[in-house]
Amino acid sequence: MTRPKLLVTHPFDEAVALVPVPANAQEHGRESPRQFEGRPHAAYANMVGPFGGVTAAQALQAVLLHPERLGEPVALTINFTAALADAPFRVEAHPVRTNRSTQHWTVTLWQTDAEGVDSVMLTATAVTAVRRDTWSAVDAPMPDVAAPTEVARAPFTDRVAWVGRYDMRPVVGAIPQHWDGSEADSLTRLWLRDDPPRPLDYLSLTALADAFFPRIWRRRARMTPIGTVSMTVYFHASAAELAATGEGYLLGQARAQSFFNGYFDQSAELWNEAGHLLATTHQIVYYKE
Amino acid sequence: MTRPKLLVTHPFDEAVALVPVPANAQEHGRESPRQFEGRPHAAYANMVGPFGGVTAAQALQAVLLHPERLGEPVALTINFTAALADAPFRVEAHPVRTNRSTQHWTVTLWQTDAEGVDSVMLTATAVTAVRRDTWSAVDAPMPDVAAPTEVARAPFTDRVAWVGRYDMRPVVGAIPQHWDGSEADSLTRLWLRDDPPRPLDYLSLTALADAFFPRIWRRRARMTPIGTVSMTVYFHASAAELAATGEGYLLGQARAQSFFNGYFDQSAELWNEAGHLLATTHQIVYYKE
C-alpha cells in the first residue's frame, strides 16, 4: 500500500506565486515590461519586513514568468531599498536587451501606501542565457565535512518565522550561544534545505543564498542591527542539476572579508551533496555599530 | 630649481569627463534622473569596444556627478549588455530611493545608431551612503608578497591599448607565456596602478577592479574568447583612504570558483600598500568553449 501524497501547497510556492497584472493594463510589444502582483508571506516573516531571500526570489520569479524570457538565470543582483510592508506589492520585469543567447533584465518592486503614493522597495538586474555544453570545472571544491544525517539540526530558537522554514545543520561557525562580545572568525559551514523539504529550483536557491545569519554576529558575538543592502547570486547550474539535487541538502559556506564603517561584505558558496557548486553569492550588509 | 609640473590631462580623467545634458532637455525635481554624454576613449580601447573597467567608471561617474547624490559609493553592479561602439553615448543616473543615510541608484547607458535607434549598452545599480565611524576589521589580510619595486613589470605585449594604461607587476599567476592548454589554478596576484600614475579615487578603483586578465586564460592556457556579463564592486574605503593611497600600487588578487557551460566567475580583492582592503569585486564572464 503506497501512502497517498498530501496535496498541501509548500509555503515557498505560495510565496512566489505571483499574479500577472491583466494585459490591458500594460504596454505590450517586443521587449516590453510585464507587471505581477504579490505580497510577503507570513511563513517567511523576519524581524522587520519579510526574509530578504524570499523577496529576492519573488523578484527573480517576475523574470521567470515573463513570456519573452530567453534561457535560464546566470546572474541576479538585488538592491533592497527599504523593508517591505506586510501588504501587496507590484513587481515589473523588463527585458532591456535580448542578444542571440543572453538577455538582460531590470526589475523594480514597489508598494503603494494608503495615500496612493508608490515607493520603490527593491531594484534588481538579472542576466538569463541559453547555455551550451562547454569545458567546465569546479575550482572551489566542497569542504570535507560530516554528512547531513550525522550533524544535529540547530534548535529553532529564533523569534522570526523564516528561520523555521529552513533545516539548518551547522558544521563550523554556528550562531553564537553566548553574546559576550568575544571575537572569532566569520566562517560558517552548514547543511541546509527547505523545511518542509522541497525540490530545488532557481527560486529556492536564490532564497537559500540569503539564509546565512549575519557574519558580524559570528565575528563579534554581538547582536548589532543589520540589513542587507545589495546581494548578487551567480548560478553555476542548469535546471537539470537543480532537479537532480531534488530535496537534498546543500552545503553552504559563508565568510566576510571586510567590516568597514557601517558595511560588511559576505561571500558564500552553495554545493549540493554530490559536490556540484550550484551558486556563488555575495552581499554587502549595513551594520549599526 | 624645481621642475615645472606639466599641465597634461591624464587619459583616465579625459575618459570619465562626462558632459551634463542641458537642464532644459530633462525633467527636474526631487529624485529625478540626470543625463550625461560621454564616449569611449582611444587610450582604453579593447579588442572589441572599450575596456569595460573604464565603461564601469563612466557609469559610476554619472552617479557621482548627480547634484542630489548622498554620500560615497558602497556598492556598484554593472551589467554589460553589448560592446560599445566607438561613438558618443548617453548615460542616465536615477536616484530611485533616498533614505536617511543611504541612496539607491539605477543607471542606464545607451548609444544611438545612424538611423536614430537607441540601444541599451549597459545597466547598473549603485548604493551610496554617508558612513559613520564604527568598529571595523579586515578579515582578508593582504598576502605577504615582495614589494612592488622588487617585482618586474610585465612586458606590454598586448595588442590592445588599455593594457598599456596600467603598470602591472605579477607576483603569482602571470598570464601564460605558452598557450599550450596546460591546466593550472586560476589564482593571480599582482601589483598594479595607473600608467601614468594617478591619485586613486572611486572611479579609478572601479576600473582597476576589472583589470585582471580572464581567469580562464590562466586556468587553461588557452585563449578562448570571453566577455564580462556582470560585475559588482563593494567599496570598503572612504574618500580619505583612497586619497591616502595616492599614486601607490594596489595589490590585486583574483581567482575563479566555477567554470560551467559558458560562464565562469571571478572574485578579487584590492589592497593598498598599507594593507587596507579597499575593494572586493566579483564578476561573471561568458566564455566561448
XYZ file of C-alpha atoms in Angstrom:
578
model
C 0.000 0.000 0.000
C 1.512 3.328 -1.014
C 0.951 6.336 1.152
C -1.275 8.889 -0.582
C 0.607 12.103 -1.301
C -0.827 15.004 0.630
C -1.913 17.837 -1.615
C -0.611 20.629 0.568
C 0.999 23.654 -1.049
C 4.510 24.453 0.170
C 4.675 27.913 1.784
C 7.563 28.806 -0.529
C 5.413 28.050 -3.568
C 2.674 30.190 -2.082
C 5.186 32.994 -1.524
C 6.485 33.018 -5.107
C 3.066 32.573 -6.774
C 2.883 35.987 -8.427
C -0.257 37.014 -10.287
C 0.172 38.669 -13.710
C -1.366 42.118 -13.904
C -4.034 41.985 -16.655
C -2.559 42.605 -20.085
C -4.845 45.538 -20.900
C -3.231 47.450 -18.035
C 0.225 47.141 -19.605
C 2.176 48.232 -22.638
C 2.941 45.219 -24.846
C 5.320 44.514 -27.696
C 8.877 43.309 -28.198
C 10.980 43.582 -25.041
C 8.133 45.130 -23.107
C 7.908 45.197 -19.322
C 5.382 42.988 -17.563
C 3.956 43.501 -14.125
C 2.983 40.980 -11.457
C 1.362 41.241 -8.066
C 2.479 39.506 -4.903
C 2.858 40.063 -1.193
C 5.122 38.985 1.667
C 4.247 35.566 3.103
C 3.712 35.205 6.853
C 5.707 31.955 6.925
C 8.825 33.941 5.909
C 8.413 36.947 8.189
C 11.613 38.491 9.537
C 12.277 40.899 12.405
C 11.320 43.874 10.246
C 9.565 43.026 6.981
C 9.948 39.667 5.209
C 13.074 37.485 4.830
C 15.044 39.124 2.009
C 15.863 35.800 0.363
C 12.207 35.213 -0.460
C 11.792 38.794 -1.656
C 14.774 38.209 -3.957
C 13.114 35.007 -5.198
C 9.916 36.929 -5.894
C 11.887 39.437 -7.971
C 13.505 36.603 -9.929
C 10.094 34.987 -10.378
C 8.907 38.082 -12.260
C 11.729 37.415 -14.762
C 10.984 33.685 -14.975
C 7.273 34.321 -15.602
C 7.879 36.879 -18.340
C 6.640 35.421 -21.653
C 9.692 36.705 -23.585
C 12.293 35.161 -21.286
C 15.317 33.618 -23.004
C 17.189 30.822 -21.208
C 17.976 30.286 -17.528
C 19.320 32.596 -14.811
C 23.068 33.264 -14.853
C 23.295 36.337 -12.608
C 20.966 38.211 -10.281
C 21.623 41.360 -8.272
C 19.037 42.599 -5.791
C 19.191 46.007 -4.119
C 16.962 46.259 -1.079
C 15.932 49.890 -0.822
C 13.599 49.553 2.195
C 11.902 46.942 4.381
C 8.673 45.774 2.737
C 5.378 46.412 4.492
C 3.111 43.416 5.120
C 0.970 44.411 2.168
C 0.654 43.679 -1.562
C 3.400 44.758 -3.936
C 3.741 45.108 -7.674
C 6.891 43.940 -9.463
C 7.879 44.736 -13.039
C 10.399 42.748 -15.103
C 11.795 44.460 -18.193
C 13.990 42.678 -20.780
C 16.076 45.723 -21.720
C 18.244 43.872 -24.218
C 17.938 40.476 -25.873
C 21.022 39.167 -27.659
C 21.445 35.863 -29.507
C 21.951 33.750 -26.384
C 21.764 36.241 -23.486
C 19.105 38.544 -22.140
C 19.481 41.473 -19.741
C 16.758 42.411 -17.282
C 15.866 45.207 -14.938
C 13.338 44.621 -12.169
C 11.524 47.120 -9.957
C 9.306 46.246 -6.989
C 7.148 48.853 -5.305
C 4.391 49.206 -2.752
C 1.603 51.768 -2.691
C 0.676 53.370 0.602
C -2.782 54.367 1.863
C -2.440 57.757 0.175
C -1.746 56.089 -3.170
C 1.954 57.021 -3.179
C 4.270 54.447 -4.799
C 7.610 53.695 -3.112
C 10.374 51.619 -4.678
C 11.232 48.802 -2.247
C 13.659 46.852 -4.442
C 15.541 47.165 -7.713
C 17.284 44.299 -9.465
C 19.155 43.322 -12.570
C 19.342 39.831 -13.984
C 21.013 38.015 -16.834
C 19.468 34.935 -18.369
C 21.161 32.851 -21.039
C 20.837 29.773 -23.176
C 23.849 27.734 -22.080
C 25.802 25.416 -24.337
C 27.834 22.432 -23.166
C 31.455 23.536 -22.729
C 34.555 22.528 -20.832
C 33.621 23.005 -17.172
C 35.409 22.772 -13.819
C 34.750 23.486 -10.150
C 37.746 25.278 -8.635
C 36.127 25.684 -5.212
C 35.805 22.053 -4.095
C 33.271 21.254 -1.400
C 34.905 21.168 2.053
C 35.187 17.715 3.561
C 32.565 17.661 6.305
C 30.325 15.110 8.029
C 27.169 14.073 6.142
C 23.964 15.997 6.942
C 22.429 12.972 8.647
C 25.396 12.948 11.046
C 25.029 16.591 12.033
C 22.432 17.792 14.540
C 19.856 20.283 13.428
C 20.204 23.686 15.030
C 17.426 24.217 17.566
C 14.872 26.738 16.367
C 15.163 29.419 18.996
C 14.679 32.435 16.782
C 11.732 34.700 17.221
C 11.405 35.170 13.473
C 9.252 32.861 11.352
C 11.508 32.399 8.321
C 14.290 30.613 10.218
C 11.815 27.812 10.932
C 11.339 27.334 7.189
C 14.913 26.027 6.877
C 16.508 22.869 8.221
C 19.988 24.143 9.157
C 22.730 21.860 10.423
C 25.819 23.860 11.383
C 29.158 22.127 10.904
C 31.505 25.027 11.613
C 30.785 28.508 12.959
C 27.268 28.201 14.357
C 25.435 31.233 15.644
C 26.992 32.258 18.976
C 25.485 30.671 22.082
C 26.851 33.443 24.288
C 26.582 37.049 23.151
C 29.628 38.013 25.134
C 31.461 40.118 22.564
C 34.251 37.572 22.106
C 35.757 37.948 18.649
C 36.054 34.974 16.282
C 36.483 34.400 12.584
C 33.451 34.937 10.374
C 33.337 31.496 8.741
C 30.193 29.358 8.842
C 29.624 25.993 7.180
C 26.238 24.348 7.416
C 23.955 21.915 5.662
C 20.634 23.473 4.794
C 17.444 22.831 2.893
C 13.822 23.919 2.900
C 11.541 22.752 5.714
C 9.367 21.041 4.710
C 11.710 19.692 2.026
C 11.030 20.988 -1.479
C 12.710 20.139 -4.816
C 15.388 22.747 -5.527
C 14.880 25.321 -8.261
C 16.355 28.735 -9.114
C 13.883 30.456 -6.816
C 14.622 28.432 -3.690
C 18.357 28.501 -4.460
C 18.145 32.316 -4.529
C 16.458 32.339 -1.133
C 18.970 29.852 0.298
C 21.765 32.179 -0.827
C 20.487 34.710 1.722
C 19.888 32.239 4.575
C 23.199 32.724 6.424
C 22.906 34.597 9.694
C 24.800 37.914 9.662
C 28.582 37.488 9.576
C 29.081 40.272 12.105
C 27.089 38.306 14.703
C 29.524 35.432 14.275
C 32.542 37.734 14.130
C 31.778 39.715 17.293
C 29.219 37.659 19.271
C 27.281 40.884 19.471
C 23.762 41.213 18.081
C 24.078 44.519 16.279
C 21.196 45.521 13.959
C 21.954 44.744 10.299
C 20.299 44.876 6.905
C 21.395 43.537 3.518
C 21.735 46.408 1.065
C 22.750 44.582 -2.122
C 23.027 40.887 -2.938
C 24.330 39.094 -6.017
C 23.857 35.447 -6.977
C 25.802 33.737 -9.770
C 24.192 30.481 -10.878
C 26.569 27.680 -11.904
C 23.965 25.039 -12.724
C 21.276 24.400 -15.266
C 17.753 23.363 -14.357
C 18.898 19.751 -14.800
C 21.471 19.981 -11.967
C 18.908 21.653 -9.733
C 16.350 18.944 -10.482
C 18.980 16.273 -9.753
C 19.599 17.917 -6.373
C 15.923 17.420 -5.560
C 15.134 17.682 -1.867
C 18.731 17.009 -0.857
C 20.754 19.240 1.438
C 23.081 21.958 0.248
C 26.372 22.685 1.942
C 26.633 26.398 2.475
C 29.828 28.261 3.352
C 29.962 31.951 4.144
C 32.529 34.426 5.423
C 33.234 38.149 5.463
C 36.297 39.919 4.145
C 35.817 43.465 5.354
C 33.871 45.273 8.051
C 34.291 48.976 7.424
C 32.382 51.922 8.873
C 28.884 50.504 8.741
C 29.071 47.961 5.907
C 30.464 44.438 5.757
C 30.607 42.011 2.871
C 29.704 38.327 2.747
C 30.872 35.798 0.161
C 29.261 32.369 0.125
C 29.128 29.131 -1.840
C 26.382 26.519 -2.099
C 27.181 22.935 -3.169
C 24.777 20.030 -3.471
C 25.580 16.734 -1.747
C 27.155 15.441 -4.961
C 29.712 18.283 -4.746
C 28.418 20.407 -7.623
C 28.921 24.107 -6.871
C 25.427 25.377 -7.693
C 25.841 29.037 -6.801
C 28.303 31.610 -5.519
C 26.817 34.638 -3.846
C 27.952 37.940 -2.415
C 26.301 40.664 -0.431
C 27.025 43.926 1.324
C 25.293 44.487 4.604
C 24.665 47.556 6.713
C 25.544 47.251 10.394
C 24.794 49.748 13.082
C 27.923 49.793 15.218
C 65.320 74.548 -9.185
C 62.007 72.743 -9.081
C 60.809 71.042 -12.192
C 57.671 72.743 -13.554
C 54.636 70.464 -13.388
C 53.402 69.614 -16.846
C 49.756 70.502 -17.383
C 48.832 67.356 -19.247
C 45.439 65.770 -18.640
C 45.530 62.100 -17.643
C 43.735 59.918 -20.232
C 41.606 58.422 -17.451
C 40.392 61.883 -16.475
C 39.600 62.574 -20.108
C 37.669 59.286 -20.297
C 35.480 59.988 -17.260
C 34.852 63.666 -18.066
C 31.129 63.371 -18.802
C 29.202 66.390 -20.028
C 25.801 67.127 -18.426
C 22.934 67.200 -20.913
C 21.435 70.728 -20.708
C 18.861 71.010 -17.950
C 16.046 72.177 -20.211
C 16.194 68.831 -22.031
C 15.402 66.921 -18.825
C 12.694 66.506 -16.239
C 13.756 68.007 -12.938
C 12.560 67.642 -9.391
C 13.259 65.541 -6.341
C 14.922 62.204 -7.126
C 14.910 62.981 -10.828
C 17.190 61.298 -13.373
C 20.038 63.277 -14.921
C 21.717 62.569 -18.210
C 25.329 62.952 -19.262
C 27.199 62.494 -22.516
C 30.479 60.699 -22.979
C 32.303 58.408 -25.348
C 34.860 55.602 -25.252
C 38.471 56.840 -25.030
C 41.028 55.575 -27.549
C 43.646 55.138 -24.799
C 41.432 52.444 -23.226
C 40.431 50.561 -26.379
C 39.996 46.798 -26.026
C 39.830 44.005 -28.605
C 36.146 44.719 -29.267
C 34.850 48.014 -27.866
C 36.447 49.798 -24.896
C 37.922 48.281 -21.685
C 34.891 47.502 -19.514
C 36.520 48.839 -16.375
C 36.531 52.367 -17.781
C 32.953 51.992 -19.024
C 32.003 50.939 -15.484
C 33.812 54.022 -14.145
C 31.882 56.218 -16.586
C 28.613 54.747 -15.295
C 29.672 55.453 -11.713
C 30.704 58.966 -12.714
C 27.091 59.672 -13.744
C 26.102 58.895 -10.134
C 28.937 60.945 -8.650
C 28.071 63.972 -10.816
C 24.350 63.882 -9.974
C 23.517 67.014 -7.932
C 21.320 65.052 -5.487
C 23.934 62.421 -4.587
C 24.092 61.419 -0.936
C 27.376 60.068 0.418
C 30.036 57.871 -1.148
C 29.848 54.640 -3.177
C 29.276 51.437 -1.194
C 28.187 49.041 -3.959
C 28.135 49.096 -7.747
C 26.839 46.444 -10.134
C 27.378 46.846 -13.866
C 25.671 44.665 -16.479
C 27.332 44.888 -19.872
C 24.606 44.249 -22.418
C 26.721 44.764 -25.576
C 30.139 46.007 -26.701
C 30.105 49.786 -27.060
C 30.683 51.328 -30.471
C 33.461 53.912 -30.793
C 30.886 56.679 -30.728
C 29.212 59.008 -28.204
C 26.896 57.589 -25.572
C 24.348 58.998 -23.181
C 24.167 57.793 -19.574
C 21.358 58.459 -17.123
C 21.668 58.172 -13.331
C 18.444 57.955 -11.341
C 18.239 58.104 -7.530
C 15.232 55.795 -7.152
C 15.178 55.958 -3.358
C 16.874 58.233 -0.858
C 16.828 57.145 2.772
C 18.318 58.879 5.771
C 21.894 57.733 5.160
C 21.668 55.566 2.008
C 20.683 56.195 -1.578
C 19.809 53.664 -4.271
C 20.572 54.292 -7.932
C 19.766 52.849 -11.310
C 21.933 53.737 -14.287
C 21.317 53.191 -17.992
C 23.829 53.833 -20.773
C 22.784 53.793 -24.412
C 24.060 54.620 -27.875
C 22.096 55.881 -30.848
C 22.822 54.432 -34.265
C 22.820 56.216 -37.652
C 19.087 55.537 -38.010
C 18.384 57.203 -34.657
C 17.606 53.921 -32.890
C 18.642 53.788 -29.211
C 20.253 50.601 -27.894
C 20.936 49.923 -24.213
C 24.648 49.069 -23.847
C 24.844 48.925 -20.035
C 22.604 48.915 -16.990
C 23.805 49.412 -13.449
C 22.674 49.788 -9.883
C 24.595 51.588 -7.187
C 24.306 52.300 -3.498
C 25.823 55.399 -1.976
C 25.856 56.110 1.737
C 27.012 58.527 4.384
C 29.276 56.349 6.516
C 29.747 56.738 10.233
C 32.823 55.620 12.178
C 32.169 52.138 13.568
C 34.104 49.125 14.737
C 35.954 47.907 11.645
C 38.157 44.941 10.724
C 39.819 43.423 7.671
C 39.290 39.648 7.647
C 41.062 39.134 4.345
C 44.624 40.183 5.196
C 46.916 41.176 2.347
C 49.065 38.239 1.211
C 52.726 38.526 2.105
C 54.444 39.301 -1.189
C 57.525 41.176 -2.394
C 57.238 44.961 -2.612
C 56.207 46.420 -5.982
C 59.647 47.914 -6.523
C 61.128 44.407 -6.212
C 58.837 42.885 -8.835
C 59.416 43.297 -12.571
C 56.775 44.995 -14.630
C 55.024 42.692 -17.096
C 56.180 43.481 -20.621
C 53.493 45.186 -22.665
C 52.947 42.673 -25.442
C 49.198 43.049 -25.823
C 47.682 44.359 -28.981
C 45.032 46.260 -27.025
C 45.586 49.840 -25.884
C 44.103 49.681 -22.373
C 46.650 47.204 -21.012
C 49.338 49.841 -21.610
C 47.426 52.192 -19.295
C 48.264 50.011 -16.285
C 51.576 49.240 -14.652
C 51.124 45.559 -13.757
C 53.673 43.602 -11.749
C 52.656 39.946 -11.464
C 53.717 38.161 -8.293
C 51.824 34.880 -8.742
C 49.895 33.527 -11.724
C 51.003 35.762 -14.583
C 49.382 35.491 -17.989
C 50.594 32.255 -19.635
C 53.751 32.517 -21.713
C 52.877 29.353 -23.646
C 49.318 28.798 -24.833
C 49.722 25.058 -24.700
C 46.458 24.081 -22.997
C 48.203 23.014 -19.790
C 45.792 23.372 -16.873
C 46.702 25.338 -13.751
C 44.944 27.050 -10.887
C 43.201 30.340 -11.591
C 44.940 32.476 -8.964
C 46.712 35.701 -9.880
C 48.375 38.182 -7.554
C 49.839 41.354 -8.946
C 50.738 44.898 -8.062
C 49.001 47.387 -10.275
C 48.380 51.089 -10.713
C 47.534 53.551 -13.430
C 50.174 54.429 -16.007
C 50.939 57.273 -15.890
C 50.367 57.211 -12.107
C 47.226 58.986 -10.953
C 45.853 59.578 -7.415
C 43.346 56.849 -6.612
C 39.640 57.648 -6.438
C 36.396 55.652 -6.675
C 36.439 55.875 -10.452
C 39.930 54.507 -10.993
C 39.393 51.878 -8.276
C 36.327 50.688 -10.210
C 38.377 50.367 -13.387
C 41.201 48.585 -11.557
C 38.647 46.049 -10.280
C 38.203 44.923 -13.896
C 41.901 44.917 -14.853
C 42.619 41.215 -14.236
C 43.116 39.166 -17.396
C 40.440 36.462 -17.827
C 40.700 33.652 -15.266
C 40.029 31.009 -17.914
C 43.172 32.062 -19.805
C 45.193 31.372 -16.678
C 43.252 28.197 -15.860
C 43.602 26.560 -19.284
C 46.452 28.352 -21.088
C 44.028 28.626 -23.966
C 42.944 31.974 -25.381
C 39.216 31.423 -25.650
C 37.046 34.487 -26.418
C 35.429 35.938 -23.275
C 33.266 38.847 -22.210
C 32.259 40.109 -18.772
C 28.488 39.985 -18.408
C 28.004 41.389 -14.901
C 30.431 42.918 -12.430
C 29.990 44.033 -8.825
C 32.309 46.193 -6.735
C 31.967 46.630 -2.962
C 33.880 49.628 -1.656
C 35.465 49.265 1.777
C 37.085 52.674 1.990
C 36.077 56.271 2.279
C 37.476 59.023 0.088
C 40.071 59.635 2.818
C 41.583 56.120 2.477
C 41.635 56.482 -1.292
C 43.346 59.855 -1.050
C 45.900 58.386 1.374
C 46.643 55.657 -1.169
C 47.544 58.356 -3.667
C 49.591 57.109 -6.608
C 50.712 53.995 -4.743
C 50.334 50.477 -6.050
C 47.420 48.210 -5.202
C 47.861 44.509 -4.624
C 45.209 42.682 -6.601
C 44.275 39.051 -6.108
C 41.794 37.202 -8.339
C 40.597 33.638 -8.785
C 37.658 31.710 -10.196
C 35.427 29.269 -8.346
C 33.335 27.767 -11.139
C 33.554 27.362 -14.894
C 30.219 25.978 -16.035
C 28.772 25.725 -19.538
C 29.846 29.084 -20.893
C 30.142 31.243 -17.756
C 32.836 31.489 -15.103
C 33.022 33.662 -12.016
C 35.869 35.776 -10.690
C 36.319 37.034 -7.148
C 39.031 39.567 -6.428
C 40.420 41.810 -3.723
C 42.345 45.064 -3.936
C 44.541 46.264 -1.050
C 46.688 49.366 -0.890
C 50.340 49.108 0.113
C 49.412 49.878 3.722
C 47.261 46.703 3.747
C 43.848 48.364 3.747
C 41.354 46.250 1.783
C 39.878 48.955 -0.440
C 37.500 46.862 -2.523
C 36.222 43.350 -3.087
C 34.840 42.615 -6.507
C 33.069 39.821 -8.330
C 32.126 39.178 -11.916
C 30.585 36.553 -14.152
C 32.143 36.142 -17.545
C 30.991 34.492 -20.754
C 33.474 32.116 -22.368
C 33.130 30.503 -25.725
C 34.375 26.957 -25.216
